[in-house]
Coordinates of C-alpha atoms in Angstrom, one line a residue:
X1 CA -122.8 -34.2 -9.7
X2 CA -123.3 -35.2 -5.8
X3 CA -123.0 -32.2 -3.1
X4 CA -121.5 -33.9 -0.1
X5 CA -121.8 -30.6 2.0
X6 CA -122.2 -27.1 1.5
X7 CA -120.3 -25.0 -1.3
X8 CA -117.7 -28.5 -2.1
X9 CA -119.3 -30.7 -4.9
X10 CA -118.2 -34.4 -5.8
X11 CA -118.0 -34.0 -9.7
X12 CA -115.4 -35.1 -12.7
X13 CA -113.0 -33.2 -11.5
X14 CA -113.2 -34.1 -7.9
X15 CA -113.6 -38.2 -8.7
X16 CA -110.6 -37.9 -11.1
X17 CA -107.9 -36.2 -8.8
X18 CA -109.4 -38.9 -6.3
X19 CA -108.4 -41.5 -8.4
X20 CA -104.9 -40.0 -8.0
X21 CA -105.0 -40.0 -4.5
X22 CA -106.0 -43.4 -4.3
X23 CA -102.9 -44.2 -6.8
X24 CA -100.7 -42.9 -4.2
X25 CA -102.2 -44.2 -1.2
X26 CA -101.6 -47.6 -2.6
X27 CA -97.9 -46.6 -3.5
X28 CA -97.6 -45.1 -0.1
X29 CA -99.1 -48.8 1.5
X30 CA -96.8 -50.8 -0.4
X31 CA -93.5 -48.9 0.1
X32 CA -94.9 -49.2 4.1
X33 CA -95.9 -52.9 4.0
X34 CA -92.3 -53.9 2.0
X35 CA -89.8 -52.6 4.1
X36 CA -88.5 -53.3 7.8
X37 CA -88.9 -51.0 10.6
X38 CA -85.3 -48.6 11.0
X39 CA -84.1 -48.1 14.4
X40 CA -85.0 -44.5 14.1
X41 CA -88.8 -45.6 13.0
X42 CA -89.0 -47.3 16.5
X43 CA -87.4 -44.5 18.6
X44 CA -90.6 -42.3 16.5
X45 CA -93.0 -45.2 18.3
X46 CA -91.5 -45.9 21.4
X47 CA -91.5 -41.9 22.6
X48 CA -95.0 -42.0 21.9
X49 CA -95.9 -44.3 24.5
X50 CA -95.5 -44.8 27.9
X51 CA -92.2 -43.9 28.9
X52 CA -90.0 -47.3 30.7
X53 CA -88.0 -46.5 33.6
X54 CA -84.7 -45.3 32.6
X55 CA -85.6 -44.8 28.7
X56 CA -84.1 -42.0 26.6
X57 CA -85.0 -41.1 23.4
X58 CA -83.3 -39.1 20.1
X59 CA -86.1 -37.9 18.4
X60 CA -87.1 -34.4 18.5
X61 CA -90.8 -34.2 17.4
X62 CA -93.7 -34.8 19.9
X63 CA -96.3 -34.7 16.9
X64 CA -94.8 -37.5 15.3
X65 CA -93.8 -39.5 18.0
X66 CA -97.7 -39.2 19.1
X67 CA -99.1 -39.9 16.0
X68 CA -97.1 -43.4 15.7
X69 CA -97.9 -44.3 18.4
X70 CA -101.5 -44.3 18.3
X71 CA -102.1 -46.9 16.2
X72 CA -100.6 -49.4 19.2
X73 CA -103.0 -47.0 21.3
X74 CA -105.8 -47.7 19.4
X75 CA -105.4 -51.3 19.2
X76 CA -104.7 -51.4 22.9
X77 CA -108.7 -49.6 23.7
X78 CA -109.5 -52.5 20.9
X79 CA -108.0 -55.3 22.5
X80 CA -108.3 -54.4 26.0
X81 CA -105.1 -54.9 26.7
X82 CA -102.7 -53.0 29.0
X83 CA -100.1 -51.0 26.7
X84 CA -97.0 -52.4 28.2
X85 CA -98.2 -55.8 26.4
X86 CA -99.0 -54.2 23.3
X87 CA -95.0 -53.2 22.8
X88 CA -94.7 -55.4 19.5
X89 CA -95.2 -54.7 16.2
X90 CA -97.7 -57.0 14.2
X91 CA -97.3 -55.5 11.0
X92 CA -94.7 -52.7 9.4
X93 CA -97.3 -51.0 7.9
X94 CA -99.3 -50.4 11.2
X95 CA -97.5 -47.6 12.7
X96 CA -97.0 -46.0 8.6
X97 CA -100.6 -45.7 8.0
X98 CA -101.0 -42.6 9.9
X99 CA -98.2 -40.9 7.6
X100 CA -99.6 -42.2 4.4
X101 CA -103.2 -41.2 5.6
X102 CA -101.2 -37.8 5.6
X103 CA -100.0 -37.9 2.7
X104 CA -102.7 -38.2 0.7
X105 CA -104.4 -35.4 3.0
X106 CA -101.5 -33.2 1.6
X107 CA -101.9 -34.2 -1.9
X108 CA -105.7 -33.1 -1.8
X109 CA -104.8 -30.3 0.3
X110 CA -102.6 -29.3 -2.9
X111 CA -104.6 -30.4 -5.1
X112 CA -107.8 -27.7 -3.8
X113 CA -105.4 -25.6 -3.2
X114 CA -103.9 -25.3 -7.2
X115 CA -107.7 -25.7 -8.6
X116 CA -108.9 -22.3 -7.3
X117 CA -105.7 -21.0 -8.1
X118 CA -105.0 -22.2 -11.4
X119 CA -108.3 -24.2 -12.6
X120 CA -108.5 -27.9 -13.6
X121 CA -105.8 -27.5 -15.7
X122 CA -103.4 -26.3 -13.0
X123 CA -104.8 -28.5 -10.4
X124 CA -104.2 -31.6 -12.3
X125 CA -100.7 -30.7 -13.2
X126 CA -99.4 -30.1 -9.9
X127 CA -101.4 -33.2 -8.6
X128 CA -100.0 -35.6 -10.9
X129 CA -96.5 -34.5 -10.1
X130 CA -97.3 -35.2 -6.5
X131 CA -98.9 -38.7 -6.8
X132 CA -95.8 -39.6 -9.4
X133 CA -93.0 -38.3 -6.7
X134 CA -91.0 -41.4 -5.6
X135 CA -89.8 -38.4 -2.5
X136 CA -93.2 -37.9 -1.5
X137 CA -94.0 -41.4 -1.4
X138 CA -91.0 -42.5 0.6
X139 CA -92.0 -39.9 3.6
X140 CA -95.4 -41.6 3.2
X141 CA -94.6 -44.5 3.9
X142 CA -92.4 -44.0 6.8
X143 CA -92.4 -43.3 10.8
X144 CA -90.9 -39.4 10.3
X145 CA -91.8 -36.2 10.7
X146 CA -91.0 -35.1 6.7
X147 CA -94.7 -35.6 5.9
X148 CA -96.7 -34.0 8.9
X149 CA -94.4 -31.2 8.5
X150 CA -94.8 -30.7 4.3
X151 CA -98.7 -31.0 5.3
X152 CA -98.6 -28.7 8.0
X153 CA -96.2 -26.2 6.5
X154 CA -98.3 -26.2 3.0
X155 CA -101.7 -25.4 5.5
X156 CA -100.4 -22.9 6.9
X157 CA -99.1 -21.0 4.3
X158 CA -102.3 -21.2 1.9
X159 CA -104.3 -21.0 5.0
X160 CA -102.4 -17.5 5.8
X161 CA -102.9 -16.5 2.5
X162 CA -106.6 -17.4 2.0
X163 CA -107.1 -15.1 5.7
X164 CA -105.5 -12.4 4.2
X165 CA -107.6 -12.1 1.4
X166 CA -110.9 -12.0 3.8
X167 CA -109.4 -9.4 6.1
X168 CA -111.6 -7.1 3.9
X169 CA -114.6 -8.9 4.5
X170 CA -117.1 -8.6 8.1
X171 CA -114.5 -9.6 11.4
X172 CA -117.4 -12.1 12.2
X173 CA -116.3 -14.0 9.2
X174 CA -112.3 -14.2 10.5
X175 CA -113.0 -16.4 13.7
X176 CA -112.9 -19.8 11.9
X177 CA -110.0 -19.2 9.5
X178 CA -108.1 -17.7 12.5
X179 CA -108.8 -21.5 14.6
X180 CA -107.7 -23.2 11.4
X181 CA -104.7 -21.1 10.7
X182 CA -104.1 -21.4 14.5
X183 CA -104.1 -25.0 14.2
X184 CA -101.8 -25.2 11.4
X185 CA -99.2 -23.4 13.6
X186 CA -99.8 -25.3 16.4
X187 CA -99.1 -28.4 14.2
X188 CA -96.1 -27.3 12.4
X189 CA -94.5 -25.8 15.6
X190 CA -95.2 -29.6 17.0
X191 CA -93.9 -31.2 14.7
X192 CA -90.1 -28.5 14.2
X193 CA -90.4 -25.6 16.6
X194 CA -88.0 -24.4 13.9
X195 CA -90.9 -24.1 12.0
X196 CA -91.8 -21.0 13.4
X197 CA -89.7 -19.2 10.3
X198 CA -92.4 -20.3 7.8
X199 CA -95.2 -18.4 10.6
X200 CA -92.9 -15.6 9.7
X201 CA -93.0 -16.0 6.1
X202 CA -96.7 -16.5 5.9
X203 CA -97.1 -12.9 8.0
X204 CA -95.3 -11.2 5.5
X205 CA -97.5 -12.9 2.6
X206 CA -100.5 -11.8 5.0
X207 CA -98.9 -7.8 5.0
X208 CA -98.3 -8.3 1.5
X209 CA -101.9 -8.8 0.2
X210 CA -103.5 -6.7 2.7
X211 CA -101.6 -3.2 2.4
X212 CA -104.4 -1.2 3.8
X213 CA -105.6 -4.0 6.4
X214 CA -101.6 -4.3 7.8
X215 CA -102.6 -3.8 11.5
X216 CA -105.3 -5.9 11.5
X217 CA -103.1 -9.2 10.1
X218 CA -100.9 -8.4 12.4
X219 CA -103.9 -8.8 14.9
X220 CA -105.1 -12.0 13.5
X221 CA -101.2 -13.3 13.0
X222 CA -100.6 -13.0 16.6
X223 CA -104.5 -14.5 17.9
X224 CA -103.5 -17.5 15.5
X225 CA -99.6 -18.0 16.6
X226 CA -101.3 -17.8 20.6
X227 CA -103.7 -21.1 19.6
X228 CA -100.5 -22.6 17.8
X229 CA -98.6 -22.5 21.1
X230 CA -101.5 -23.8 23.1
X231 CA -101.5 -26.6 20.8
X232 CA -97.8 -27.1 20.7
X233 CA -97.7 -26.9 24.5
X234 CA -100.7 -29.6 24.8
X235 CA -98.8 -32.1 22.2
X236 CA -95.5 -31.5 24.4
X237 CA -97.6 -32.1 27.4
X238 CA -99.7 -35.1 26.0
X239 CA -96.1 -36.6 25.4
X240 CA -94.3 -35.8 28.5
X241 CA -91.8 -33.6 26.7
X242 CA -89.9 -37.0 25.7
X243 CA -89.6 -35.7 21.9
X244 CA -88.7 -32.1 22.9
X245 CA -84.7 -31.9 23.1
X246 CA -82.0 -28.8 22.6
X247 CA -82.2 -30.0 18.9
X248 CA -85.6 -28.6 18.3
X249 CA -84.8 -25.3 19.8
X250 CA -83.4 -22.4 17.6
X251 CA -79.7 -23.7 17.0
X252 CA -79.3 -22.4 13.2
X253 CA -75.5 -23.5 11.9
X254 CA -74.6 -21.8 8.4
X255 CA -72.4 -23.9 6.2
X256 CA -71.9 -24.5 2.6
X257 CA -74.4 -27.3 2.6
X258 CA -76.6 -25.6 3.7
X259 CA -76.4 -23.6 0.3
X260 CA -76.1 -26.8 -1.8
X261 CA -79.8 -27.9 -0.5
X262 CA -80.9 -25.4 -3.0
X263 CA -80.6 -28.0 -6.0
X264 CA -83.6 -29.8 -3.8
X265 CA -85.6 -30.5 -6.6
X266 CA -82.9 -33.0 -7.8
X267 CA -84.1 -35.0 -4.6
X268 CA -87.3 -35.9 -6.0
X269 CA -87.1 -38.8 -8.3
X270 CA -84.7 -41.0 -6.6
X271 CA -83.4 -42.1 -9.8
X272 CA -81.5 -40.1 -12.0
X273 CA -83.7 -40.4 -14.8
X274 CA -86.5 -39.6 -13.1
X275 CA -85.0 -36.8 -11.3
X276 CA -84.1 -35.3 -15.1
X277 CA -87.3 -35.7 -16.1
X278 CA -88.8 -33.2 -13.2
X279 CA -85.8 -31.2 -13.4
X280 CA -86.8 -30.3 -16.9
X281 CA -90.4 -29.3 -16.6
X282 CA -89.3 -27.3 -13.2
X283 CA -86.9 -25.5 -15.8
X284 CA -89.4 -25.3 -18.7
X285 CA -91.8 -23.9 -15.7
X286 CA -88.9 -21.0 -14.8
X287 CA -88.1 -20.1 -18.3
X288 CA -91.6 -19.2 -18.6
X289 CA -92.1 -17.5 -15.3
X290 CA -89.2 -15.1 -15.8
X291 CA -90.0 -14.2 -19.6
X292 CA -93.5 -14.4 -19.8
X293 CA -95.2 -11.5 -17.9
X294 CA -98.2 -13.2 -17.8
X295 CA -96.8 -15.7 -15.5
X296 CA -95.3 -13.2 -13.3
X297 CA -97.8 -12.9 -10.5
X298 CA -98.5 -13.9 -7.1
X299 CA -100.0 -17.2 -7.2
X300 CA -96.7 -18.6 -8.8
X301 CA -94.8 -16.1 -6.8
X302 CA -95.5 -17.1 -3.6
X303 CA -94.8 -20.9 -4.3
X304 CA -91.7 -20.6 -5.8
X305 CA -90.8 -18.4 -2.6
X306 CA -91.9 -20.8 0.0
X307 CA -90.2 -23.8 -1.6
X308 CA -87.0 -22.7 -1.8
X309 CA -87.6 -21.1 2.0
X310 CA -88.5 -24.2 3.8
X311 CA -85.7 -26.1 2.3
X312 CA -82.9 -23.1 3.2
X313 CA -84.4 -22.4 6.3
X314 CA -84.5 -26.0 7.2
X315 CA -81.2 -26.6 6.5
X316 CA -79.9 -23.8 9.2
X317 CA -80.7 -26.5 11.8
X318 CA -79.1 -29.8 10.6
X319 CA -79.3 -31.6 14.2
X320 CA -83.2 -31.8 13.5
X321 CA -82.0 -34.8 10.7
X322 CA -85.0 -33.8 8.4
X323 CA -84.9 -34.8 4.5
X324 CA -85.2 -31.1 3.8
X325 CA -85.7 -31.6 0.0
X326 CA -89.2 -32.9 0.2
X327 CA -90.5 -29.9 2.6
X328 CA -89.9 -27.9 -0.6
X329 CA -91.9 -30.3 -3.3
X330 CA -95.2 -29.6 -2.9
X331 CA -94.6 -25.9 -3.2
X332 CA -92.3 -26.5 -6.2
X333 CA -95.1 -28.7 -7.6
X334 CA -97.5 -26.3 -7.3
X335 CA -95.4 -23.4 -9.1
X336 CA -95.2 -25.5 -11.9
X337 CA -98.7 -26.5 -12.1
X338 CA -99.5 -22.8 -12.0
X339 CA -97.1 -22.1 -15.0
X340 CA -98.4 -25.2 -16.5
X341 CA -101.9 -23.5 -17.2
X342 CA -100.8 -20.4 -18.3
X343 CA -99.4 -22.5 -21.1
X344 CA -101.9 -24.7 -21.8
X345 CA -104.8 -21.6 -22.3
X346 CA -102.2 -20.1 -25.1
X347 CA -102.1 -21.3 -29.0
X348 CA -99.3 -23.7 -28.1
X349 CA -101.6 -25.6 -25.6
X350 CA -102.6 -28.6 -27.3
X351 CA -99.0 -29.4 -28.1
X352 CA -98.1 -28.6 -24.5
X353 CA -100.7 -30.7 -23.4
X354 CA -98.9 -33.3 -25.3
X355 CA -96.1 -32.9 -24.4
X356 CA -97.4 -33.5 -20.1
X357 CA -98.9 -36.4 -20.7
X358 CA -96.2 -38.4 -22.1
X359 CA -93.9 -36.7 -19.6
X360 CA -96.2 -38.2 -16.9
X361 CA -96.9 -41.6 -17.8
X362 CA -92.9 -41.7 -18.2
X363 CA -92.7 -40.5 -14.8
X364 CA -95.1 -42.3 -13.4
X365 CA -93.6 -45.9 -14.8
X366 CA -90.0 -44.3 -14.0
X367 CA -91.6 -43.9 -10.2
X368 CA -92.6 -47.3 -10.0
X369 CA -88.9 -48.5 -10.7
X370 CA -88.0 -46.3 -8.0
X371 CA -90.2 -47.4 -5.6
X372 CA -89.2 -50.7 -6.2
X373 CA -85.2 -50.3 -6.1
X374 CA -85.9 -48.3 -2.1
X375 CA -87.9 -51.1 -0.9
X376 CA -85.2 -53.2 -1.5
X377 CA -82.5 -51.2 -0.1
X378 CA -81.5 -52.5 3.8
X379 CA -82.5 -49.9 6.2

C-alpha cells in the first residue's frame, strides 16, 4: 500500500475504482473527440473570451463559459499569440477536456464519498453505475454546464454534511471545511444562481444532524454562503457579466412538466434497454429501503432526498435549458449503492453479488452501444 499524503492511502481499493475512472475518462474523450461542436457549445466558448464589439450571447453560466474558454487561454500564453488569433478551434475535444476532467473529479468525488459511507462494497456499486451511465458521459463530453453543476451540487451537499458532523468537535478545526464548503457554493451559484435552493437544502441537513449545535450551523451556513458569493461575484466579474442574464435569476414557472421530470432516472441510459436495466435496480434499491428497516437511515436518506430535489427544483426554472435529469444521478447512484451493501452483508449476499455483476457488464456493453448511436446523431 503507497501513502500519497496524510490520512489518504493508494491501496486495492483505491487502484481499482481508478481503473473505473480511467474507463470513463476514455468514454468521456471519445464521445468529445467524435462529435461536431453545436452552436450552443460555441456560444459556451465564445462568452468566455474576449468580448467583440457588438456580440451578444444566450448562455447563462459564467463558470462554464470561463472554463471553456481556457483551454484557447492556455494555448494562447503557450503560443504567444494574441487571443483574437486564437478564435479557431483545432480540435473538438479541446474545449471538452475541462468537462470530462470534471467528470471524473465527480465520479471520485462519489466514489470517496459512498466508501466511508457504505464500505468497498457500497463504494463500488455506486461507482460502477457512474462510470457505466451513457447520461453522465454525454455531459462529459460536452461544452455545458450539466457536469460542473452535478460536481458542484454533489460537494456541497456531502461537504455540508461532513461540517455538520464536526460542529461537535474544537471551532479551530471548522475553518478549512467552512473555505471548502464556501467554495462549493461559490461554484454551484456560478455555475445556476438557482442553485442557491440546494444551499438551502444542505442547511437543513446541517440543522438536522446537529440538533444541539443548531445556532452554530447556522453560523458556519452563513460564513460559507458569504465566500460563495465572493466567488460567484469574482467569476461574474472575471467574465464581464456576459453569461449572467434574467434567465439565471430566480424566475421559477410551475407546470406539469415540471412534475413529469420526476421519472429522471429513465434519462439515464439513453437506450431503452439500458434505461430498464437501471430502472430495475433503482426499484430493487426502493423496495428494500422502504421494507427493510435496516436500510432506513440517513446515509440513504439524504441521497434519495437530494436527487429527486435537484431535478424538481431545477425544473422550476426551464429558461436555464439544463438536462435536469443528470443533476439527479449521482445522488440516485449513490442511494443505491448504499442499499446495495446492506444487501450484500446479509445471507442473500453472494447471490446478490451475482446478480450485480452480470447486471453491470450488461450495462456496461449496453452503454457502449449508446455511446455509439449519440455520437452519430447530428448536433
Amino acid at each position: 500500500m503507497l501513502q500519497v499524503i496524510q490520512e489518504f492511502q493508494v491501496g486495492r481499493p483505491q487502484m481499482f475504482a481508478g481503473l473505473m475512472l480511467l474507463a470513463f475518462l476514455a468514454q468521456a474523450l471519445w464521445g468529445a473527440q467524435a462529435r461536431k461542436l453545436s452552436s450552443l457549445e460555441f456560444q459556451y466558448i465564445e462568452a468566455g473570451l474576449p468580448q467583440r464589439p457588438g456580440q451578444e450571447y444566450r448562455v447563462t453560466s459564467p463558470l462554464t463559459s470561463w472554463v471553456a474558454a481556457l483551454p484557447f487561454r492556455v494555448a494562447r500564453y503557450a503560443a504567444g499569440k494574441s487571443m483574437s488569433q486564437a478564435r479557431f478551434v483545432p480540435s473538438a475535444w479541446m474545449p471538452r477536456l475541462p468537462f470530462a476532467i470534471f467528470g471524473v473529479w465527480l465520479g471520485a468525488a462519489l466514489w470517496w464519498v459512498a466508501r466511508r459511507l457504505f464500505d468497498d462494497a457500497g463504494g463500488y456499486v455506486a461507482l460502477g453505475l457512474y462510470c457505466s451511465s451513457p447520461a453522465m458521459v454525454m455531459i462529459a463530453s460536452n461544452v455545458g454546464p450539466e457536469i460542473i453543476l452535478a460536481w458542484s451540487i454533489f460537494g456541497m451537499v456531502y461537504t455540508a454534511i461532513g461540517v455538520a458532523h464536526t460542529l461537535y468537535a474544537p471551532v479551530r478545526k471548522w475553518a478549512p471545511r467552512i473555505v471548502i464548503l464556501g467554495l462549493s457554493i461559490g461554484f454551484a451559484l456560478a455555475t445556476a444562481l438557482w442553485s442557491f435552493t440546494l444551499a438551502v437544502l444542505a442547511l437543513a441537513f446541517m440543522l438536522y444532524l446537529a440538533p444541539g449545535r443548531r445556532l452554530a450551523a447556522l453560523g458556519v451556513w452563513l460564513s460559507a454562503s458569504g465566500i460563495g458569493a465572493a466567488v460567484f461575484g469574482a467569476v461574474s466579474w472575471f467574465t464581464r457579466g456576459r453569461s449572467v442574464g434574467p434567465h439565471s435569476l430566480v424566475d421559477p414557472k410551475v407546470s406539469r412538466q415540471m412534475l413529469e421530470t420526476l421519472n429522471f432516472v429513465f434519462a439515464d441510459g439513453y437506450l431503452p434497454l439500458n434505461s430498464y436495466l437501471f430502472v430495475l435496480l433503482f426499484i430493487v434499491a426502493l423496495t428494500a429501503y422502504g421494507s427493510w428497516s435496516r436500510a432506513r437511515y440517513f446515509g440513504n436518506t439524504a441521497p434519495l432526498i437530494t436527487g429527486f430535489s435537484a431535478v424538481l427544483l431545477f425544473s422550476l426554472v426551464p429558461a436555464i435549458h439544463l438536462w435536469d435529469a443528470t443533476l439527479g444521478l449521482s445522488f440516485v447512484f449513490l442511494f443505491v449503492g448504499g442499499v446495495a451493501a446492506d444487501l450484500l452483508e446479509t445471507e442473500w449476499g453472494r447471490g446478490v453479488a451475482r446478480i450485480l455483476a452480470a447486471g453491470f457488464l450488461l450495462r456496461a456493453v449496453l452503454g457502449i452501444v449508446a455511446l455509439g448511436r449519440w455520437i452519430r446523431v447530428p448536433v
